[in-house]
Amino acid sequence: MLETMEKIMENTAGAIMTPEFVRLRADMRADEAIRAVRASGLDSDAIYTIYVAGADGRLLGTLEMRTLLAAPDEAKLDSLMDTAFYAVKTDDDQQTAAMLVRKYDLISLPVTDEAGRLVGAIGVNNIVDVIEDEDTEDFERMAALVPSEDDYAVSSVWTLALHRLPWLLILMASSVLCAWLIQSYEALLLASAMGGVMVSNMPMLMDTGGNAGSQSSTLIIRAMALGDLSPRDTGVALGKELLTSLICGLGLGAVNFLRMVWISGNTKLEAAAISLAVCLTVIVANSLGALLPMLARLLRIDPALMAGPLLTTVVDVLSLMILFGLVTAIA
Amino acid sequence: MLETMEKIMENTAGAIMTPEFVRLRADMRADEAIRAVRASGLDSDAIYTIYVAGADGRLLGTLEMRTLLAAPDEAKLDSLMDTAFYAVKTDDDQQTAAMLVRKYDLISLPVTDEAGRLVGAIGVNNIVDVIEDEDTEDFERMAALVPSEDDYAVSSVWTLALHRLPWLLILMASSVLCAWLIQSYEALLLASAMGGVMVSNMPMLMDTGGNAGSQSSTLIIRAMALGDLSPRDTGVALGKELLTSLICGLGLGAVNFLRMVWISGNTKLEAAAISLAVCLTVIVANSLGALLPMLARLLRIDPALMAGPLLTTVVDVLSLMILFGLVTAIA
């Protein structure tokens, strides 16, 4: 948790901005501005966006170098600059900065302090690195890995193992829940005529639930990361997921019923019980896969962490409870 | 497969390049070049990299606008330009272009035809979109989703379901293999004194194998996507994975042994059999998780496709075979 808090502090716009940028006055002419830029001697991408600021340091507008170059010599900067610009504050999240650069095809993004005074700029190349790092972190969290700063090629075997063992141990411990659940239903499994069918279909049921949950959670986590799913869309998305899970659950249940009766030679009652379990498991797994990342965002936990590794275990336990509950009800 | 082939054709550098760029002669002076750029009236990011080409259209060097602006009036372009530039061919992969832009902090990347003649340029903002699209595709493929071009927010429930059902059905069908395997060992499960222990620990074993495989495959797929793992590093990476899997397998097996003996009250023989199965499963799953994406790359299949959805099913079947094989050997 401490690591998460430190991460949040580190991942601010202020941490990736550069204090190098070109700041000019609004009453300058285009040719004067070009001379001023050339005289600045600045040799970085920050040069491609000129920031027009007032005497108090407050940002009035931004001017793309390409607009300045295309303008006639005598045009004043205040007539060329874009006053409807995007800016981030120093303590805004890096992902906010990345989203703005991506959405509006920016080359550089201004960073201001609380009072709106210009303090730095973030170049698009920094944003490319932020995007890849954030995506890598999501990939790793969703695969139950402790995120690593190091590239794979330079990581030692010990480092690799130490980033894998914590979650493997936690998840192994939590799937012992499944063992206890099965043990407590052992009498049912041995006594019921359906015992054999239940045991042999357990992996199929748990896998299908896990796959359905991983599908919906991945889509929701990705949509959040790309800014395609704002908090106020949550209700609509949950409704969509419920309907989608109904279609998938019914479809998979039906196919499983036909498979068990026609191919595996089970009775219709056996096939119906297992297929209903498949259908309910898919609905529960799919809905949880959508709900957990949304809850995580509300609680300010990384959605990738909550939905990836934990979801599988929760879905496993729930799918077994559905199966045992159904067979108990029928028997 | 056809969809994959079309995708490959679509995802070339040629498909995202723009034919708009500034091409100047090598013997121009810096001040002439700036005037020429201004006269071009070009109003896009492509303006930030100037391409210096010979009379035959072949690219001689690239010149960042920032370097041009910082240069003295009388400097000739051939003394300013960078002759050790990066370029892609029209039929190169978009990911190659993305990797170059990311690695060398480029604002624009030249695209040449087979003869080395300049035909277009790719701006960094296009690359940002390519990176996000490629990452989204990897996330989707690894979560057993048929990749979709549409954003989540605008996808209908039917579209969502249709992108999920194909893989859910294929994976459900393949996990029926587990059902057959369990059925064919039903006599062993019922007769052996270890039957109950085997059944109740099956989910834990399969989950742990799945988690270990998903960890290694995610790391390898991501390292490949970021260009951190070239084909000639394959041998070293496989060796690393084997060692890492040994550490993880032994660690998890040991913890499981202690848990079964101390907490779950199993006999030492039972605990030893299941723990050995855990250890072997982790080693196999981890190694396969690394091997499958590498094989996929060799076969020119998307590694994310082969390692994500298929790996779980393969690991499930193998973990059961290891468990049943071990108990048969002991009994």
Short mmCIF file of C-alpha atoms in Angstrom, two decimals, chain B residues 34-294:
data_model
loop_
_atom_site.label_atom_id
_atom_site.label_comp_id
_atom_site.label_asym_id
_atom_site.label_seq_id
_atom_site.Cartn_x
_atom_site.Cartn_y
_atom_site.Cartn_z
CA ILE B 34 13.79 28.48 -42.83
CA ARG B 35 12.31 30.73 -45.55
CA ALA B 36 11.55 27.66 -47.67
CA VAL B 37 9.83 25.92 -44.78
CA ARG B 38 7.76 29.04 -44.07
CA ALA B 39 6.85 29.35 -47.77
CA SER B 40 5.76 25.68 -47.89
CA GLY B 41 2.65 26.59 -45.90
CA LEU B 42 2.70 23.11 -44.40
CA ASP B 43 0.70 23.12 -41.15
CA SER B 44 1.31 19.71 -39.60
CA ASP B 45 3.80 18.05 -37.26
CA ALA B 46 5.62 16.76 -40.34
CA ILE B 47 7.19 20.22 -40.56
CA TYR B 48 9.43 19.53 -37.53
CA THR B 49 11.75 17.21 -39.41
CA ILE B 50 13.28 18.36 -42.66
CA TYR B 51 14.39 15.72 -45.12
CA VAL B 52 17.46 16.44 -47.18
CA ALA B 53 17.37 14.51 -50.46
CA GLY B 54 19.52 14.23 -53.58
CA ALA B 55 18.34 14.95 -57.13
CA ASP B 56 17.31 11.28 -57.52
CA GLY B 57 14.94 11.54 -54.53
CA ARG B 58 17.14 9.40 -52.31
CA LEU B 59 17.25 10.49 -48.69
CA LEU B 60 20.68 11.82 -47.67
CA GLY B 61 19.95 12.98 -44.14
CA THR B 62 17.40 14.35 -41.70
CA LEU B 63 17.41 17.68 -39.95
CA GLU B 64 15.37 18.47 -36.87
CA MET B 65 13.71 21.87 -37.08
CA ARG B 66 15.15 22.70 -33.66
CA THR B 67 18.68 22.17 -35.00
CA LEU B 68 17.92 24.34 -38.02
CA LEU B 69 16.53 27.12 -35.84
CA ALA B 70 19.56 27.03 -33.55
CA ALA B 71 22.04 27.15 -36.49
CA PRO B 72 23.76 30.30 -37.82
CA ASP B 73 22.22 31.81 -41.01
CA GLU B 74 25.07 30.80 -43.29
CA ALA B 75 25.40 27.13 -42.21
CA LYS B 76 24.79 24.68 -45.08
CA LEU B 77 22.22 21.92 -44.58
CA ASP B 78 24.73 19.17 -45.42
CA SER B 79 26.82 20.29 -42.44
CA LEU B 80 23.77 20.39 -40.15
CA MET B 81 21.92 17.26 -41.24
CA ASP B 82 22.14 13.92 -39.50
CA THR B 83 23.31 11.28 -41.97
CA ALA B 84 22.96 8.44 -39.43
CA PHE B 85 19.18 8.71 -39.48
CA TYR B 86 16.52 6.07 -38.93
CA ALA B 87 14.03 5.26 -41.68
CA VAL B 88 11.48 2.55 -42.40
CA LYS B 89 10.35 1.03 -45.69
CA THR B 90 6.68 1.21 -46.74
CA ASP B 91 6.14 -2.49 -46.08
CA ASP B 92 7.85 -2.53 -42.67
CA ASP B 93 5.66 -3.25 -39.67
CA GLN B 94 4.08 -0.32 -37.78
CA GLN B 95 5.59 -1.77 -34.60
CA THR B 96 9.08 -1.34 -36.05
CA ALA B 97 8.26 2.33 -36.67
CA ALA B 98 6.87 2.68 -33.14
CA MET B 99 9.97 1.09 -31.64
CA LEU B 100 12.33 3.50 -33.46
CA VAL B 101 10.31 6.59 -32.50
CA ARG B 102 10.13 5.45 -28.87
CA LYS B 103 13.77 4.43 -28.59
CA TYR B 104 15.31 7.47 -30.27
CA ASP B 105 12.76 10.13 -29.19
CA LEU B 106 11.89 11.04 -32.79
CA ILE B 107 9.24 13.57 -33.75
CA SER B 108 8.96 12.19 -37.26
CA LEU B 109 10.26 9.12 -39.09
CA PRO B 110 10.98 9.05 -42.85
CA VAL B 111 9.44 6.31 -45.01
CA THR B 112 11.33 5.18 -48.13
CA ASP B 113 10.53 2.81 -50.98
CA GLU B 114 12.64 -0.19 -51.94
CA ALA B 115 15.10 2.04 -53.83
CA GLY B 116 15.63 4.29 -50.79
CA ARG B 117 13.59 7.16 -52.28
CA LEU B 118 11.64 9.26 -49.80
CA VAL B 119 7.87 8.70 -50.11
CA GLY B 120 6.42 9.88 -46.82
CA ALA B 121 6.79 10.56 -43.13
CA ILE B 122 5.19 9.25 -39.93
CA GLY B 123 4.60 11.79 -37.16
CA VAL B 124 4.99 10.95 -33.48
CA ASN B 125 1.28 11.52 -32.85
CA ASN B 126 0.44 8.74 -35.29
CA ILE B 127 2.90 6.56 -33.44
CA VAL B 128 1.17 7.28 -30.11
CA ASP B 129 -2.05 5.94 -31.64
CA VAL B 130 -0.24 2.88 -33.05
CA ILE B 131 1.24 2.12 -29.62
CA GLU B 132 -2.13 2.34 -27.86
CA ASP B 133 -3.83 0.27 -30.57
CA GLU B 134 -1.16 -2.44 -30.51
CA ASP B 135 -1.23 -2.58 -26.71
CA THR B 136 -5.02 -2.79 -26.72
CA GLU B 137 -4.85 -5.64 -29.22
CA ASP B 138 -2.35 -7.49 -27.00
CA PHE B 139 -4.55 -6.95 -23.92
CA GLU B 140 -7.55 -8.30 -25.84
CA ARG B 141 -5.78 -11.29 -27.38
CA MET B 142 -4.31 -12.28 -24.02
CA ALA B 143 -7.78 -12.13 -22.47
CA ALA B 144 -9.25 -14.44 -25.13
CA LEU B 145 -11.10 -11.63 -26.90
CA VAL B 146 -11.45 -11.20 -30.64
CA PRO B 147 -9.88 -7.71 -31.04
CA SER B 148 -12.38 -4.96 -31.82
CA GLU B 149 -11.75 -1.70 -33.66
CA ASP B 150 -14.47 0.11 -31.71
CA ASP B 151 -14.14 1.86 -28.37
CA TYR B 152 -15.90 0.18 -25.48
CA ALA B 153 -18.31 3.06 -24.97
CA VAL B 154 -19.74 2.82 -28.50
CA SER B 155 -19.87 -0.99 -28.77
CA SER B 156 -23.32 -2.57 -28.66
CA VAL B 157 -24.15 -5.52 -26.43
CA TRP B 158 -24.31 -7.82 -29.49
CA THR B 159 -20.88 -6.66 -30.69
CA LEU B 160 -19.45 -7.21 -27.23
CA ALA B 161 -20.93 -10.73 -27.03
CA LEU B 162 -19.79 -11.65 -30.55
CA HIS B 163 -16.20 -10.69 -29.73
CA ARG B 164 -16.26 -12.91 -26.64
CA LEU B 165 -18.18 -16.04 -27.61
CA PRO B 166 -15.74 -17.53 -30.19
CA TRP B 167 -12.87 -17.96 -27.74
CA LEU B 168 -15.15 -18.87 -24.83
CA LEU B 169 -16.55 -21.71 -26.95
CA ILE B 170 -13.15 -22.89 -28.20
CA LEU B 171 -11.71 -22.83 -24.68
CA MET B 172 -14.76 -24.53 -23.18
CA ALA B 173 -14.46 -27.25 -25.80
CA SER B 174 -10.78 -27.73 -25.10
CA SER B 175 -11.26 -27.87 -21.34
CA VAL B 176 -13.57 -30.84 -21.96
CA LEU B 177 -10.20 -32.60 -22.37
CA CYS B 178 -9.83 -32.16 -18.62
CA ALA B 179 -13.23 -33.79 -18.10
CA TRP B 180 -12.20 -36.81 -20.18
CA LEU B 181 -8.92 -37.05 -18.34
CA ILE B 182 -10.67 -36.99 -14.96
CA GLN B 183 -13.25 -39.56 -16.12
CA SER B 184 -10.56 -41.94 -17.34
CA TYR B 185 -8.91 -41.73 -13.92
CA GLU B 186 -12.21 -42.04 -12.05
CA ALA B 187 -11.36 -45.56 -10.88
CA LEU B 188 -8.10 -44.26 -9.42
CA LEU B 189 -9.86 -41.34 -7.74
CA LEU B 190 -12.47 -43.61 -6.13
CA ALA B 191 -10.13 -46.49 -5.23
CA SER B 192 -7.06 -44.58 -4.05
CA ALA B 193 -6.86 -43.46 -0.45
CA MET B 194 -5.65 -40.19 -1.94
CA GLY B 195 -8.74 -39.65 -4.09
CA GLY B 196 -10.29 -37.01 -1.84
CA VAL B 197 -7.03 -35.13 -1.43
CA MET B 198 -6.45 -35.17 -5.18
CA VAL B 199 -9.91 -33.83 -6.02
CA SER B 200 -9.91 -31.12 -3.37
CA ASN B 201 -6.46 -29.86 -4.41
CA MET B 202 -7.18 -29.89 -8.15
CA PRO B 203 -8.35 -26.23 -8.32
CA MET B 204 -5.34 -25.03 -6.32
CA LEU B 205 -2.97 -26.96 -8.58
CA MET B 206 -4.58 -25.77 -11.82
CA ASP B 207 -4.81 -22.15 -10.64
CA THR B 208 -1.19 -22.07 -9.52
CA GLY B 209 -0.09 -23.50 -12.87
CA GLY B 210 -2.25 -20.99 -14.73
CA ASN B 211 -0.87 -18.09 -12.69
CA ALA B 212 2.75 -19.14 -13.21
CA GLY B 213 2.20 -19.54 -16.96
CA SER B 214 0.44 -16.23 -17.25
CA GLN B 215 3.29 -14.48 -15.42
CA SER B 216 6.05 -15.76 -17.67
CA SER B 217 4.07 -15.43 -20.90
CA THR B 218 3.08 -11.84 -20.06
CA LEU B 219 6.67 -10.84 -19.33
CA ILE B 220 7.96 -12.45 -22.52
CA ILE B 221 5.17 -11.05 -24.74
CA ARG B 222 5.64 -7.56 -23.31
CA ALA B 223 9.43 -7.72 -23.66
CA MET B 224 8.98 -8.75 -27.30
CA ALA B 225 6.48 -5.95 -27.97
CA LEU B 226 8.85 -3.36 -26.49
CA GLY B 227 11.80 -4.69 -28.48
CA ASP B 228 13.65 -5.73 -25.32
CA LEU B 229 13.89 -9.36 -26.44
CA SER B 230 15.32 -10.00 -29.87
CA PRO B 231 15.16 -13.47 -31.47
CA ARG B 232 18.82 -14.11 -30.66
CA ASP B 233 18.13 -13.56 -26.91
CA THR B 234 15.69 -16.48 -26.99
CA GLY B 235 18.10 -19.07 -25.63
CA VAL B 236 19.20 -16.89 -22.71
CA ALA B 237 15.59 -16.04 -21.86
CA LEU B 238 14.56 -19.70 -21.88
CA GLY B 239 17.44 -20.52 -19.55
CA LYS B 240 16.42 -17.69 -17.22
CA GLU B 241 12.82 -18.88 -17.21
CA LEU B 242 13.84 -22.44 -16.40
CA LEU B 243 15.89 -21.25 -13.41
CA THR B 244 13.15 -18.85 -12.27
CA SER B 245 10.57 -21.62 -12.54
CA LEU B 246 12.79 -23.87 -10.42
CA ILE B 247 12.96 -21.26 -7.66
CA CYS B 248 9.20 -20.57 -7.83
CA GLY B 249 8.30 -24.27 -8.10
CA LEU B 250 10.45 -25.30 -5.13
CA GLY B 251 9.23 -22.35 -3.05
CA LEU B 252 5.55 -23.00 -3.73
CA GLY B 253 5.93 -26.76 -3.30
CA ALA B 254 7.63 -26.26 0.09
CA VAL B 255 4.97 -23.83 1.32
CA ASN B 256 2.22 -26.17 0.13
CA PHE B 257 3.84 -29.14 1.92
CA LEU B 258 3.93 -27.24 5.21
CA ARG B 259 0.35 -26.01 4.74
CA MET B 260 -0.99 -29.51 4.05
CA VAL B 261 0.82 -31.14 6.98
CA TRP B 262 0.40 -28.38 9.59
CA ILE B 263 -2.93 -26.76 8.69
CA SER B 264 -4.93 -29.18 6.58
CA GLY B 265 -3.88 -32.25 8.61
CA ASN B 266 -2.87 -34.38 5.63
CA THR B 267 -0.34 -37.21 5.85
CA LYS B 268 3.23 -36.52 4.79
CA LEU B 269 2.85 -38.83 1.80
CA GLU B 270 -0.26 -36.97 0.61
CA ALA B 271 1.45 -33.61 1.15
CA ALA B 272 4.57 -34.79 -0.67
CA ALA B 273 2.62 -36.07 -3.68
CA ILE B 274 0.54 -32.88 -4.11
CA SER B 275 3.53 -30.60 -3.43
CA LEU B 276 5.66 -32.41 -5.98
CA ALA B 277 2.80 -31.96 -8.44
CA VAL B 278 2.71 -28.21 -7.62
CA CYS B 279 6.46 -27.92 -8.12
CA LEU B 280 6.46 -29.78 -11.46
CA THR B 281 3.35 -27.93 -12.68
CA VAL B 282 4.93 -24.53 -11.95
CA ILE B 283 8.13 -25.52 -13.78
CA VAL B 284 6.19 -26.81 -16.81
CA ALA B 285 3.72 -23.89 -16.87
CA ASN B 286 6.39 -21.24 -16.45
CA SER B 287 8.60 -22.74 -19.17
CA LEU B 288 5.70 -23.22 -21.57
CA GLY B 289 4.58 -19.65 -20.87
CA ALA B 290 7.97 -18.47 -22.10
CA LEU B 291 8.31 -21.00 -24.93
CA LEU B 292 4.90 -20.55 -26.59
CA PRO B 293 5.25 -16.82 -27.41
CA MET B 294 8.73 -17.48 -28.77
#
